[in-house]
PDB file of N, CA and C in Angstrom:
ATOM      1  N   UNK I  46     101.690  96.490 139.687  1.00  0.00           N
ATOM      2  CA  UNK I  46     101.018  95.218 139.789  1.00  0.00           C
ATOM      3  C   UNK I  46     101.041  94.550 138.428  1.00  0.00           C
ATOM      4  N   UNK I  47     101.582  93.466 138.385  1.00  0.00           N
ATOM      5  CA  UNK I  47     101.663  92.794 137.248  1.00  0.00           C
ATOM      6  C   UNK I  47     101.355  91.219 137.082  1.00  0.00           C
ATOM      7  N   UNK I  48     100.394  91.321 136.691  1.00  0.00           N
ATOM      8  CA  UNK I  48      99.713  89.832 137.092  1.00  0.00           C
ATOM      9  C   UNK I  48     100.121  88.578 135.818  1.00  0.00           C
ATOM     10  N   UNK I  49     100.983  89.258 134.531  1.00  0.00           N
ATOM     11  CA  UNK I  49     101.273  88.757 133.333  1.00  0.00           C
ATOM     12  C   UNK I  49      99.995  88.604 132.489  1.00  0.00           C
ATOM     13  N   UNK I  50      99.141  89.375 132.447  1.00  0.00           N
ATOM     14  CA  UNK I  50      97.983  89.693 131.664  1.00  0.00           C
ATOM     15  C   UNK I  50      96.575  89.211 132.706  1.00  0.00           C
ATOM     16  N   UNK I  51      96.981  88.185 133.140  1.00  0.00           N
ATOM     17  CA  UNK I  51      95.669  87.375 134.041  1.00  0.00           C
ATOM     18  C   UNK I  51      95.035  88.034 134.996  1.00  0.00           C
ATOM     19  N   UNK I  52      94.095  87.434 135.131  1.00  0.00           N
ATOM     20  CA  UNK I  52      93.086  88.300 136.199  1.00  0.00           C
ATOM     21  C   UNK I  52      93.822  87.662 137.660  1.00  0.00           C
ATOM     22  N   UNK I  53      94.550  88.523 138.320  1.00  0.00           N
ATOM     23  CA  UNK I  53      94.896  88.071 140.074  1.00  0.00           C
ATOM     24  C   UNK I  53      93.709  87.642 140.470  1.00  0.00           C
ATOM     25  N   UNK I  54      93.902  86.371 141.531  1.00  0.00           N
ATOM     26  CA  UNK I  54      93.716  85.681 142.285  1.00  0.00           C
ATOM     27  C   UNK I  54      93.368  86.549 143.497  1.00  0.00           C
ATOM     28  N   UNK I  55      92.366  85.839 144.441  1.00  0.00           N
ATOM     29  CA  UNK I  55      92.340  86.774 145.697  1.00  0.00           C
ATOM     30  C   UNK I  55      93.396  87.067 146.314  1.00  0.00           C
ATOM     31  N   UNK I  56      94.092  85.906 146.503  1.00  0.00           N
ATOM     32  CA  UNK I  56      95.368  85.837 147.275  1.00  0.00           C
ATOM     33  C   UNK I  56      96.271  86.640 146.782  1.00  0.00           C
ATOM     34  N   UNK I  57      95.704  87.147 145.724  1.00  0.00           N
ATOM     35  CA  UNK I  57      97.351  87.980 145.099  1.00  0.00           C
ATOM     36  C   UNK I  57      96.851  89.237 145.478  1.00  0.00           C
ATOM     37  N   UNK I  58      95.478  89.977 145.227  1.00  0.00           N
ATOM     38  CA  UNK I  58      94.998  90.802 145.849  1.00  0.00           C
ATOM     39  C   UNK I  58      95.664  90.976 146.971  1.00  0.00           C
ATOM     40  N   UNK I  59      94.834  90.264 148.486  1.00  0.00           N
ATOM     41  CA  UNK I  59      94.696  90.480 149.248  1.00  0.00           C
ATOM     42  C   UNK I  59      96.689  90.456 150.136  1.00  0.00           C
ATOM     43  N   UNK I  60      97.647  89.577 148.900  1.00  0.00           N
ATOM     44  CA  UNK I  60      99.139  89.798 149.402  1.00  0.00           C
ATOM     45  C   UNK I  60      99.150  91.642 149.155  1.00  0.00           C
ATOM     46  N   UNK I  61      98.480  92.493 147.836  1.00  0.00           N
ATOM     47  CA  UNK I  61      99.077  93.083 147.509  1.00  0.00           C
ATOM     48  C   UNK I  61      98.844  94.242 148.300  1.00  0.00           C
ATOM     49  N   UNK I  62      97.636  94.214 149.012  1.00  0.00           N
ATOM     50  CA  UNK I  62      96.883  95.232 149.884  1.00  0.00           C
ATOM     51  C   UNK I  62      97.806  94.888 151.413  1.00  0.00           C
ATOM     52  N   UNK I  63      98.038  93.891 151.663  1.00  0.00           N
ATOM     53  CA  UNK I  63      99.074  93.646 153.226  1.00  0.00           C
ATOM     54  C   UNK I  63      99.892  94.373 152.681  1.00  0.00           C
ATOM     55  N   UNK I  64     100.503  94.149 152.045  1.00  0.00           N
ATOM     56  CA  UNK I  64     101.685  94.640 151.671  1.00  0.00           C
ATOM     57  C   UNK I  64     101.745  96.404 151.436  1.00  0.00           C
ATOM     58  N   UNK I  65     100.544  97.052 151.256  1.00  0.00           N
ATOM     59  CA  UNK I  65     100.679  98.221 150.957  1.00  0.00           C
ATOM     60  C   UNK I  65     100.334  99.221 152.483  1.00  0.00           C
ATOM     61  N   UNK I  66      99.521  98.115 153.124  1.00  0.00           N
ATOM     62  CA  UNK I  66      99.189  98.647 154.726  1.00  0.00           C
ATOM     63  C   UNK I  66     100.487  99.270 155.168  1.00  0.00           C
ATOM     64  N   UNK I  67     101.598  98.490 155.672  1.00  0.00           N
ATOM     65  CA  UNK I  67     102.637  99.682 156.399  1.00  0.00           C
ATOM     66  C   UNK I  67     102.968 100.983 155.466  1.00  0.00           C
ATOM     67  N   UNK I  68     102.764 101.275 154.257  1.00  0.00           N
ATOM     68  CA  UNK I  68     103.182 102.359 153.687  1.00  0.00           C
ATOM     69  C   UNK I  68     101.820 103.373 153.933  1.00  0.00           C
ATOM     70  N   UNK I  69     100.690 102.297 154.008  1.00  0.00           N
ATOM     71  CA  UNK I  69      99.680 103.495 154.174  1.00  0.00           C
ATOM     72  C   UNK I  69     100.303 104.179 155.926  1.00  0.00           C
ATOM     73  N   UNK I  70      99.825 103.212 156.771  1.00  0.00           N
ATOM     74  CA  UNK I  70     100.278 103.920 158.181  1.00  0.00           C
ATOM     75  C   UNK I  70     101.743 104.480 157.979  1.00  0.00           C
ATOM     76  N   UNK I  71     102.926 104.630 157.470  1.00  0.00           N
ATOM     77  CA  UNK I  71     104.036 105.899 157.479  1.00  0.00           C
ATOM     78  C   UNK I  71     103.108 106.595 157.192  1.00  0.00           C
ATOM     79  N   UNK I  72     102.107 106.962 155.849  1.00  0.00           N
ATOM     80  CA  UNK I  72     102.081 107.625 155.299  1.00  0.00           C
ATOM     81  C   UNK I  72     101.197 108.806 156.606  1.00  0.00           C
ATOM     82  N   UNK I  73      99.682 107.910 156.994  1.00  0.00           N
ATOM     83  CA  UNK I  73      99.452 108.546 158.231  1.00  0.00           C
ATOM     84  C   UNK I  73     100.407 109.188 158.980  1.00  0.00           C
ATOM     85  N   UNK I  74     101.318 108.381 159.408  1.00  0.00           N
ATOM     86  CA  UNK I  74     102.193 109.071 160.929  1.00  0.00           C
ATOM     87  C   UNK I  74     102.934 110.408 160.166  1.00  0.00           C
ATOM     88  N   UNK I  75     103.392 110.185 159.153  1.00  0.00           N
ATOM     89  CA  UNK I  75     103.464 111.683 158.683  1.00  0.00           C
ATOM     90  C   UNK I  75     103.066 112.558 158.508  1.00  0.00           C
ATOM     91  N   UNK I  76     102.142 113.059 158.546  1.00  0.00           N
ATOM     92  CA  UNK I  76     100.865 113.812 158.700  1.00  0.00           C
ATOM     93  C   UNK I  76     100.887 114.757 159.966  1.00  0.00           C
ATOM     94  N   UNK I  77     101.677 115.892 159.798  1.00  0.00           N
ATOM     95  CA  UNK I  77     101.731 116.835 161.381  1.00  0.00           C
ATOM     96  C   UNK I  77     101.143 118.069 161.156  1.00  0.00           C
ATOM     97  N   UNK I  78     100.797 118.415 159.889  1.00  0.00           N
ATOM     98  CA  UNK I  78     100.671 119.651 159.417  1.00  0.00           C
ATOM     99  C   UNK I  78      99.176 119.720 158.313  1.00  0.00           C
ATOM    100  N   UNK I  79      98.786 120.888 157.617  1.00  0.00           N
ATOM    101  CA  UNK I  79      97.410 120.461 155.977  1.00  0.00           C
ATOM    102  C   UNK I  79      98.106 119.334 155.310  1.00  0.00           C
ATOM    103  N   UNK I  80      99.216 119.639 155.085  1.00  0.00           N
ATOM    104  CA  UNK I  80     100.533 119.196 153.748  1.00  0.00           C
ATOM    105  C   UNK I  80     101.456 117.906 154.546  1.00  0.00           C
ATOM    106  N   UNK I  81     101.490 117.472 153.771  1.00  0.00           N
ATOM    107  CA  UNK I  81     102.788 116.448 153.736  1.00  0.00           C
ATOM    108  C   UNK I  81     104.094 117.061 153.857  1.00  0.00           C
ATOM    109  N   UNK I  82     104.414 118.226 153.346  1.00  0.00           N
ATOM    110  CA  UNK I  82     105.121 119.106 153.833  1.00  0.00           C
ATOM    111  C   UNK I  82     105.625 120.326 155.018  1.00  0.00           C
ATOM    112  N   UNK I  83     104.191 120.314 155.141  1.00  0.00           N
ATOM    113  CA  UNK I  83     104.169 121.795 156.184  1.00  0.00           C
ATOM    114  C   UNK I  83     102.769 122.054 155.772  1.00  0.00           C
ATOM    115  N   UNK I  84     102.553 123.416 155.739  1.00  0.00           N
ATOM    116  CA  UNK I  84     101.627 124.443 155.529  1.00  0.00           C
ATOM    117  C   UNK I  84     100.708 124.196 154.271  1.00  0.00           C
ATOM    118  N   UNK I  85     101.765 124.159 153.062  1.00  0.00           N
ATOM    119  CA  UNK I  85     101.323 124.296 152.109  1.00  0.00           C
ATOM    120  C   UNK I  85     101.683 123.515 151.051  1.00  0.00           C
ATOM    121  N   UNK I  86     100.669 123.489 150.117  1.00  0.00           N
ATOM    122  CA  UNK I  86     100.401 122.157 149.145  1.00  0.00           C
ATOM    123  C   UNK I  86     102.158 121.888 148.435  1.00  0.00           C
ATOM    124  N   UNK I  87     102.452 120.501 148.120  1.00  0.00           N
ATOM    125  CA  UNK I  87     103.930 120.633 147.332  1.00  0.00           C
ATOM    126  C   UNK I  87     103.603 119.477 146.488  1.00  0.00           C
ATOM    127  N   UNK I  88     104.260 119.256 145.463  1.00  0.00           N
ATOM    128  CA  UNK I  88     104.628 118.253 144.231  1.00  0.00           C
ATOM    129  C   UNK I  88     104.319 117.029 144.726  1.00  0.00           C
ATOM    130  N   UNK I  89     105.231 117.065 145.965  1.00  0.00           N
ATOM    131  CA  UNK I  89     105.074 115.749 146.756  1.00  0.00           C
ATOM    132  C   UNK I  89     103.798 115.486 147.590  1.00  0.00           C
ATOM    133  N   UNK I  90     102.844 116.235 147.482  1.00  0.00           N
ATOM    134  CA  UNK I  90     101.516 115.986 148.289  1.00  0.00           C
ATOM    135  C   UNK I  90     100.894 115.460 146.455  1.00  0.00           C
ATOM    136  N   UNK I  91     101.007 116.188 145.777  1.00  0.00           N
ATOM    137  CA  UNK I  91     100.206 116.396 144.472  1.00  0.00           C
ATOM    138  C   UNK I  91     100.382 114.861 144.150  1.00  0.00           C
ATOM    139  N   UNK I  92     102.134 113.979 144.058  1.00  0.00           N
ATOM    140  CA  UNK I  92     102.211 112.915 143.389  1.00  0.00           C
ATOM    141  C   UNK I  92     101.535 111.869 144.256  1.00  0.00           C
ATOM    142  N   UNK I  93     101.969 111.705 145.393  1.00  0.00           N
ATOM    143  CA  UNK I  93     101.465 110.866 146.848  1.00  0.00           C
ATOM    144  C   UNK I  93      99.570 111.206 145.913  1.00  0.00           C
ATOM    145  N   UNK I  94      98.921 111.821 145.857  1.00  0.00           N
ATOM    146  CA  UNK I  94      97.637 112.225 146.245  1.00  0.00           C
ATOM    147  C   UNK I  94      97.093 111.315 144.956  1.00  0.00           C
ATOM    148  N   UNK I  95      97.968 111.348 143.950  1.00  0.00           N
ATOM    149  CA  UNK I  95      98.064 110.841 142.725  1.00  0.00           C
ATOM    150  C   UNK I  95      97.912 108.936 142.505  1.00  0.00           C
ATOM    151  N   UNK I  96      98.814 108.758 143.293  1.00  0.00           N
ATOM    152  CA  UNK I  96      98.869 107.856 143.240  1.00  0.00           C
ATOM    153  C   UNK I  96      98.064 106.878 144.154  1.00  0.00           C
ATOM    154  N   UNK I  97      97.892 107.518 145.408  1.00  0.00           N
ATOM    155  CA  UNK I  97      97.144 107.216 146.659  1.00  0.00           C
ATOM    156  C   UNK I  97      95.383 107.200 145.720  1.00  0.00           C
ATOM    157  N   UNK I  98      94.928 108.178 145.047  1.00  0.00           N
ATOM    158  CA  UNK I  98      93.948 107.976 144.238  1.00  0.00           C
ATOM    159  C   UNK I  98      93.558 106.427 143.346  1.00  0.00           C
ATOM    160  N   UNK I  99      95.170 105.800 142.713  1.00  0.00           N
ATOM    161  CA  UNK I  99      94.724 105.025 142.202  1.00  0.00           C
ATOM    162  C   UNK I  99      94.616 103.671 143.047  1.00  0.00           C
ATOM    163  N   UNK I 100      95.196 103.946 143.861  1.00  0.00           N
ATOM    164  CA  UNK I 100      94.733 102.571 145.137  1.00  0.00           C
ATOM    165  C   UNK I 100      93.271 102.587 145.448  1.00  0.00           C
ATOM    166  N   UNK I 101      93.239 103.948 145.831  1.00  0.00           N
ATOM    167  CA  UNK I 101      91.772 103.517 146.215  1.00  0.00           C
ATOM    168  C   UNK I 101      90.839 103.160 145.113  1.00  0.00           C
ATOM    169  N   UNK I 102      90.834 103.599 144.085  1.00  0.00           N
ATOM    170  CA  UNK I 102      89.847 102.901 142.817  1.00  0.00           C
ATOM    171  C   UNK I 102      90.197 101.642 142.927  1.00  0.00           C
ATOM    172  N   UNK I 103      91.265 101.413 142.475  1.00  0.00           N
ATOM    173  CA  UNK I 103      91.804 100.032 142.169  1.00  0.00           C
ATOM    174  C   UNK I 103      91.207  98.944 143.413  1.00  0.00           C
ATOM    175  N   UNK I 104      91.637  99.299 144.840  1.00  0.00           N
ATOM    176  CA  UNK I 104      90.951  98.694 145.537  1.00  0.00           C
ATOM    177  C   UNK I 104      89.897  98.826 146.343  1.00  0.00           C
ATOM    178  N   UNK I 105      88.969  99.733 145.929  1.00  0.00           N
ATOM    179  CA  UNK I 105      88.068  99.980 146.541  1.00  0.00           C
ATOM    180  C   UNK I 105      88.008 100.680 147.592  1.00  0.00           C
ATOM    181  N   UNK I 106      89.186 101.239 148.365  1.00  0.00           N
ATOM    182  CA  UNK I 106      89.336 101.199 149.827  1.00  0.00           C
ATOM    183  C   UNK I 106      88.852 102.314 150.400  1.00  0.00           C
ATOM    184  N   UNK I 107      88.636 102.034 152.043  1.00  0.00           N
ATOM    185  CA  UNK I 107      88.097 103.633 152.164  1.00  0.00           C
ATOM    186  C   UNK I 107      88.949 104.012 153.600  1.00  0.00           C
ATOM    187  N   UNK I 108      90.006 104.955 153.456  1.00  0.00           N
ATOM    188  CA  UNK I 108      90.630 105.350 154.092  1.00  0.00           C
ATOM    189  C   UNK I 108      89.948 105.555 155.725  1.00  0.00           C
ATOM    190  N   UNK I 109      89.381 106.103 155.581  1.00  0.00           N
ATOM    191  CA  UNK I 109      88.786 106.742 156.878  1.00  0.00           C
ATOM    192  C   UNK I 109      88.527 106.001 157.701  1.00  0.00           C
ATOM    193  N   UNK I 110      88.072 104.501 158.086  1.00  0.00           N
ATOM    194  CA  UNK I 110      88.165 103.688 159.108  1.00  0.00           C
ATOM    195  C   UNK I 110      89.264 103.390 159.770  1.00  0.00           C
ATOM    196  N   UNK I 111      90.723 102.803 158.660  1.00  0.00           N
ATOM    197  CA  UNK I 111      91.535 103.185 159.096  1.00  0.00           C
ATOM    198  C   UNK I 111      92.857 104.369 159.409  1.00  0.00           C
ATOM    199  N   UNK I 112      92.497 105.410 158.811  1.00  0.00           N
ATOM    200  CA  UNK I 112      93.900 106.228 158.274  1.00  0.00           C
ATOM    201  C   UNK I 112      93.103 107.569 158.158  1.00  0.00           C
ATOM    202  N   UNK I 113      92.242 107.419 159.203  1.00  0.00           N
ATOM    203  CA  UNK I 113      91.568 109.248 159.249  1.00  0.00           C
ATOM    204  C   UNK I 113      92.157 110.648 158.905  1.00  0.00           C
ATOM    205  N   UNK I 114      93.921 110.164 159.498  1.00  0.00           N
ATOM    206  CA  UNK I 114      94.722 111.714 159.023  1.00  0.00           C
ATOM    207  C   UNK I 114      94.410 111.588 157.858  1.00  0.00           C
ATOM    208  N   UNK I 115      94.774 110.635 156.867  1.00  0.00           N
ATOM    209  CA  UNK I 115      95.180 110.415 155.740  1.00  0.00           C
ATOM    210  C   UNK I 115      94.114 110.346 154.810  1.00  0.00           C
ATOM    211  N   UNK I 116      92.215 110.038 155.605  1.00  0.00           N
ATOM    212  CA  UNK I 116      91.503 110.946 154.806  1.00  0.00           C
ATOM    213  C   UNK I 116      91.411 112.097 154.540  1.00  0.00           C
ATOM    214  N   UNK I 117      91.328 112.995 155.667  1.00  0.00           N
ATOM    215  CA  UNK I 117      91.242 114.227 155.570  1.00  0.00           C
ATOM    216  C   UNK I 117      92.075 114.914 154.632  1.00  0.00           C
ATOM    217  N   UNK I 118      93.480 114.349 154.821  1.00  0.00           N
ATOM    218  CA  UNK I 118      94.835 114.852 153.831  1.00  0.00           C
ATOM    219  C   UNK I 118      94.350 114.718 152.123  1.00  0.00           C
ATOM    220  N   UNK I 119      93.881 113.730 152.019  1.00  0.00           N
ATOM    221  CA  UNK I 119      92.980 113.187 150.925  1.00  0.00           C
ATOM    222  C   UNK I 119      91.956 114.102 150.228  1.00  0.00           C
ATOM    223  N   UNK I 120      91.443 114.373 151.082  1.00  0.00           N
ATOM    224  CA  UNK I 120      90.323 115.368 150.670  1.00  0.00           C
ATOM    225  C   UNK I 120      90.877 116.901 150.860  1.00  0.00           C
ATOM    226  N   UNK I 121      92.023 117.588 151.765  1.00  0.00           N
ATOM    227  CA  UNK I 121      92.219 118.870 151.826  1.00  0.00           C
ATOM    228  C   UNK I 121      92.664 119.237 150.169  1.00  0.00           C
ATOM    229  N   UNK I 122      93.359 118.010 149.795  1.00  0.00           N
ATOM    230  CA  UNK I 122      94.064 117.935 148.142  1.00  0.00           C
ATOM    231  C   UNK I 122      93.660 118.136 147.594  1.00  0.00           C
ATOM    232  N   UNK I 123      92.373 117.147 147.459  1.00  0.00           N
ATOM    233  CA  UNK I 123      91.405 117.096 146.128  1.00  0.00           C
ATOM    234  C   UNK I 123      90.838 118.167 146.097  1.00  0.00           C
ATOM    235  N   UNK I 124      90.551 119.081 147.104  1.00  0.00           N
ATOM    236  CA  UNK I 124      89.607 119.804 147.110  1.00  0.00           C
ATOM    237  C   UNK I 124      90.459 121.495 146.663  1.00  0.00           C
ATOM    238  N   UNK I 125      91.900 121.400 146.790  1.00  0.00           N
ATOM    239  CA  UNK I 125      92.570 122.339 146.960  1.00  0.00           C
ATOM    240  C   UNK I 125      92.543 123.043 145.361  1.00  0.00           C
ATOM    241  N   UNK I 126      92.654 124.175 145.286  1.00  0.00           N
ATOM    242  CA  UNK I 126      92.481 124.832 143.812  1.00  0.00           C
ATOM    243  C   UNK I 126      93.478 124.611 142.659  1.00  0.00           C
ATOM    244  N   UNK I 127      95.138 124.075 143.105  1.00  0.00           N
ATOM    245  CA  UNK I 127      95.598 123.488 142.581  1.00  0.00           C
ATOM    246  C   UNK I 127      95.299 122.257 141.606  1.00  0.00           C
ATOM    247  N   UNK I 128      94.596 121.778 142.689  1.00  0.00           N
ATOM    248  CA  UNK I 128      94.407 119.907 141.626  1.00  0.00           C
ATOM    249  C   UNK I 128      93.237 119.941 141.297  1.00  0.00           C
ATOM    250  N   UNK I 129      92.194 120.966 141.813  1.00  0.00           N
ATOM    251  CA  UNK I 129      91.016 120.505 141.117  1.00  0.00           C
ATOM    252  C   UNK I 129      91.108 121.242 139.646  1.00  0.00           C
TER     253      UNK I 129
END
């Protein structure tokens, strides 16, 4: 997100959050297993979890109304002995 130093506009917000909705739902529909992988925790749950973290600060958001797999997935992470 690069706003050229300025504080975004709602509208730039609220383009940047549409815009991130279909990646959240893949990200849901992927979700068959604890892991993004399978079974067990991988790099690729760790970076996703990483980054998925700074959305939600950044925008406040709270998964679980819409993207319930993708709370839970959220929290199996954080909570996992790896990342904490």
């Amino acid at each position: 997100l690069d706003f050229a130093g300025a504080k975004p506009t709602y509208q730039q917000w609220t383009q940047v959050l549409n815009d991130l909705k279909p990646k959240l739902t893949q990200l849901e529909n992927e979700i068959h297993h604890e892991f993004m992988g399978g079974h067990h925790l991988t790099i690729g749950d760790i970076s996703i979890f990483f980054e998925l973290g700074l959305f939600l600060i950044l925008f406040k958001y709270d998964l679980q109304e819409h993207y319930p797999k993708l709370h839970k997935w959220f929290d199996r992470v954080s909570t996992h002995e790896v990342v904490v």
